[in-house]
PDB file of C-alpha atoms in Angstrom:
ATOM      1  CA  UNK F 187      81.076  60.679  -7.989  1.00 90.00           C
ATOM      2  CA  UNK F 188      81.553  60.033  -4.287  1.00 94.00           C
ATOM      3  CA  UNK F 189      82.974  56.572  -3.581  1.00 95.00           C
ATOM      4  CA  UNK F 190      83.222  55.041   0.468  1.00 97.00           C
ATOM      5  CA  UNK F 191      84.719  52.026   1.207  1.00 97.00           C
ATOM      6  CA  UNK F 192      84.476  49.790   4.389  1.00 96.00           C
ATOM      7  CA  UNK F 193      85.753  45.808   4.789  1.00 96.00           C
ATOM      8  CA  UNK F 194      83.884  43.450   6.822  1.00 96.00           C
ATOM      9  CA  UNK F 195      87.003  40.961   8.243  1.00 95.00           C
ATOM     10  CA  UNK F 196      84.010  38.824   9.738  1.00 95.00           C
ATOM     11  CA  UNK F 197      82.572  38.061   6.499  1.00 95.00           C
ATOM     12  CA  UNK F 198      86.261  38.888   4.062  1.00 95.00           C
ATOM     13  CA  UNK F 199      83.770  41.542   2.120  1.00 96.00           C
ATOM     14  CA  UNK F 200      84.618  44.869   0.855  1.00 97.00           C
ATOM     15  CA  UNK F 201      81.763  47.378   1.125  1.00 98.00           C
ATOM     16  CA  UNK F 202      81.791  49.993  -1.654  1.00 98.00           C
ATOM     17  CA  UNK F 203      78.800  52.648  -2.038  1.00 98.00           C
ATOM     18  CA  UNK F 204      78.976  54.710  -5.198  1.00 97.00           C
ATOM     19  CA  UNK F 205      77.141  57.563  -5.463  1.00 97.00           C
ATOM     20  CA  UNK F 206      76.720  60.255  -9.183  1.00 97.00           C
ATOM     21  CA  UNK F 207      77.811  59.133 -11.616  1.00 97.00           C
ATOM     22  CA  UNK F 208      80.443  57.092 -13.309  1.00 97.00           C
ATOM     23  CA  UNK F 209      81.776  58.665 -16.702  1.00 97.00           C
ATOM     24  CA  UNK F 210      84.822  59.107 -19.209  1.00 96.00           C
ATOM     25  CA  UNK F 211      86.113  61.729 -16.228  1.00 97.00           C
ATOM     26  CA  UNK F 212      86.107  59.748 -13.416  1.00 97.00           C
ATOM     27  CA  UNK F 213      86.069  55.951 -14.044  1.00 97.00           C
ATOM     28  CA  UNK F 214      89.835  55.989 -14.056  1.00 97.00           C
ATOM     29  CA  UNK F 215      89.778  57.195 -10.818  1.00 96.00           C
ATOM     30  CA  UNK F 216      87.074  54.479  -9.562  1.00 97.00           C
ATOM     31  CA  UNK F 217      89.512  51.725 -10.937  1.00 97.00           C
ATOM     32  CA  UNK F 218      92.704  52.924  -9.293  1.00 97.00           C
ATOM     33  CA  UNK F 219      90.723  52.659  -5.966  1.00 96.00           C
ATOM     34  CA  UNK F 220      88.652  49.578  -6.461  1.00 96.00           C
ATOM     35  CA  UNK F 221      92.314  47.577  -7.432  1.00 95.00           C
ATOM     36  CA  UNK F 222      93.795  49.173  -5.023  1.00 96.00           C
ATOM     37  CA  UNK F 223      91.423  48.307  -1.651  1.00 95.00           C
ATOM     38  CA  UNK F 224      91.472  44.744  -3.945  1.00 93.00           C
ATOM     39  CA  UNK F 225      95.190  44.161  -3.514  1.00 93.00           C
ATOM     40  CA  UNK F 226      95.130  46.000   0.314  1.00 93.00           C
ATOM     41  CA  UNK F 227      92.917  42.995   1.112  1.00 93.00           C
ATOM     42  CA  UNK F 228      91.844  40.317  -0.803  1.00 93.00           C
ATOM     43  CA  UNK F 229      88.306  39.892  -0.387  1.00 93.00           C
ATOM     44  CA  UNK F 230      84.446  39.574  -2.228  1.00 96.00           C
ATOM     45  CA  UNK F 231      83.013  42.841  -3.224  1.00 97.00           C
ATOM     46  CA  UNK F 232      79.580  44.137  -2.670  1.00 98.00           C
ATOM     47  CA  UNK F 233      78.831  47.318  -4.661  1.00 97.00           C
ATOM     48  CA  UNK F 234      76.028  49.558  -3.237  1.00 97.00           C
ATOM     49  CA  UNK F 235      74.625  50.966  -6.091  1.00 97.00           C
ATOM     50  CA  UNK F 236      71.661  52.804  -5.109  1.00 95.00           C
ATOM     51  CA  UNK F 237      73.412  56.432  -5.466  1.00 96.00           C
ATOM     52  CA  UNK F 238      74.308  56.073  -8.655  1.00 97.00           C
ATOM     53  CA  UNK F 239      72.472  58.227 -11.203  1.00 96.00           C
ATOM     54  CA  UNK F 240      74.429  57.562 -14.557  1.00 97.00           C
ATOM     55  CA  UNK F 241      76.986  55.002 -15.498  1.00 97.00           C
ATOM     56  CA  UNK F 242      78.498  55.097 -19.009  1.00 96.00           C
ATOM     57  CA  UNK F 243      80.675  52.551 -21.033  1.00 96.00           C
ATOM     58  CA  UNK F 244      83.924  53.876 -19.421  1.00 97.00           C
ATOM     59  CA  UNK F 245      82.573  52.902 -16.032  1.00 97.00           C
ATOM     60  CA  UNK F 246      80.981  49.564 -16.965  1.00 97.00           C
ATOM     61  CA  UNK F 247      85.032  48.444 -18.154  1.00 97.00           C
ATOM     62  CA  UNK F 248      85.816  49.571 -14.674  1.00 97.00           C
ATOM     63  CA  UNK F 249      83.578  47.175 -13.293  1.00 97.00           C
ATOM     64  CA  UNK F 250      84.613  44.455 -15.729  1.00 97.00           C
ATOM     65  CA  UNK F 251      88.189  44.992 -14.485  1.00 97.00           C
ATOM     66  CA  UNK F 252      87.708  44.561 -10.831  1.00 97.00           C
ATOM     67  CA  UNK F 253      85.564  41.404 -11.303  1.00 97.00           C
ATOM     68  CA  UNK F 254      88.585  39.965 -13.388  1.00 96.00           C
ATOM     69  CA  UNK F 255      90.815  41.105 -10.946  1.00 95.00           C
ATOM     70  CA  UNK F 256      88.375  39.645  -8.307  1.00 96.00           C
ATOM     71  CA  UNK F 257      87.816  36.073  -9.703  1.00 95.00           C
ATOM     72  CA  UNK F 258      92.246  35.788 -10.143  1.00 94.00           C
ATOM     73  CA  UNK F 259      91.688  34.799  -6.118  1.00 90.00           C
ATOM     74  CA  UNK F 260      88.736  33.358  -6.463  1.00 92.00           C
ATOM     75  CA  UNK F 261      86.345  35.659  -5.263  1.00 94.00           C
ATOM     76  CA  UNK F 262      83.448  37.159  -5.735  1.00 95.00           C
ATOM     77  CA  UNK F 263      81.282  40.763  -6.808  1.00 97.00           C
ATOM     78  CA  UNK F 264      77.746  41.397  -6.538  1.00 97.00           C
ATOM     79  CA  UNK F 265      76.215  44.671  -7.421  1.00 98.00           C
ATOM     80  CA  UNK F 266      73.168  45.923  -5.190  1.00 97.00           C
ATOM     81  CA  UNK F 267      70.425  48.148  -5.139  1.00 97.00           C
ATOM     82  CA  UNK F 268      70.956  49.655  -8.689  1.00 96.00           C
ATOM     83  CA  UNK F 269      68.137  51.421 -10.568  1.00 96.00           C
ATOM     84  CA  UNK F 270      65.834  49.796 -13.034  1.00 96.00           C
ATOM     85  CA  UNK F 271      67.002  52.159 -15.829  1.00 95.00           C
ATOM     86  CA  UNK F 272      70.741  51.533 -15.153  1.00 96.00           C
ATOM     87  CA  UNK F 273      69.886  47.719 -15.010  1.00 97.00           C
ATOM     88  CA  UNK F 274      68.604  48.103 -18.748  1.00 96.00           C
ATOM     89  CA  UNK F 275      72.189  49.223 -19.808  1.00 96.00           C
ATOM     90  CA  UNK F 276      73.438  45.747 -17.672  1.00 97.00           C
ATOM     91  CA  UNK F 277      70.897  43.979 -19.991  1.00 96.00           C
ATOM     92  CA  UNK F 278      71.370  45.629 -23.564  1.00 96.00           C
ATOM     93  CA  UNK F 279      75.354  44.859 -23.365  1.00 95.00           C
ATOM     94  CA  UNK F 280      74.672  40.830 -22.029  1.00 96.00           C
ATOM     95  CA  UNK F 281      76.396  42.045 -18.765  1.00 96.00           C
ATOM     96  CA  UNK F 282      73.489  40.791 -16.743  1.00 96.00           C
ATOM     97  CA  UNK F 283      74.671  37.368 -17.374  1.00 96.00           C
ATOM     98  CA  UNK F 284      78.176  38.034 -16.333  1.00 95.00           C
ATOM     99  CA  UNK F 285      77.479  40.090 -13.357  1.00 96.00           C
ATOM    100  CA  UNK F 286      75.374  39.342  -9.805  1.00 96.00           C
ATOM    101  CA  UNK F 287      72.877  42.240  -9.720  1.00 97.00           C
ATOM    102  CA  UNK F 288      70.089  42.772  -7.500  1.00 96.00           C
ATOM    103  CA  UNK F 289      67.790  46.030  -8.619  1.00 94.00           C
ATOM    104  CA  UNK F 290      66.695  48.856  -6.658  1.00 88.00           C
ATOM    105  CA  UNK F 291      63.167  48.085  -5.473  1.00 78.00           C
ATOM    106  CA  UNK F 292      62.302  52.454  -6.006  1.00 64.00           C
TER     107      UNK F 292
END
């Protein structure tokens, strides 16, 4: 997994581009970063999904826990340019209700 980061002061909006995959292995390591840029600077979140090949239950909590951590200031996540097939997992567990997600034209 290869994880960059960039904030936008113009617009308060962290930038994060994942790219691999998210699994049992690494998702702690995704959520220690993604808290920490969130309590650096208190901001929304757009992540760029369009890298990512795999995701896996351990990595969908990860995402639960920054948009909870997110919405405690009142702001916002929205999840961009992810692949059909990784929308379908999004669907299957309801969390395309929960989450803003805009799929991956490709």
């Amino acid at each position: 997994m290869d994880v960059k980061e960039r904030f936008d002061e113009d617009q308060n909006v962290w930038y994060i581009t994942l790219d691999g995959e998210i699994d049992i292995y690494n998702a702690p390591e995704l959520k220690d970063k993604i808290h920490k840029l969130i309590e650096q600077q208190q901001g929304d979140l757009i992540l760029n999904c369009e890298g990512l090949s795999y995701i896996d239950s351990t990595g969908l909590g990860v995402l639960i826990s920054s948009l909870k951590k997110i919405k405690k200031y009142g702001g916002d996540m929205r999840i961009v340019g992810i692949r059909p097939y990784i929308y379908k997992i999004f669907t299957i567990t309801g969390l395309d209700k929960i989450f803003s997600i805009e799929v991956s034209k490709a």
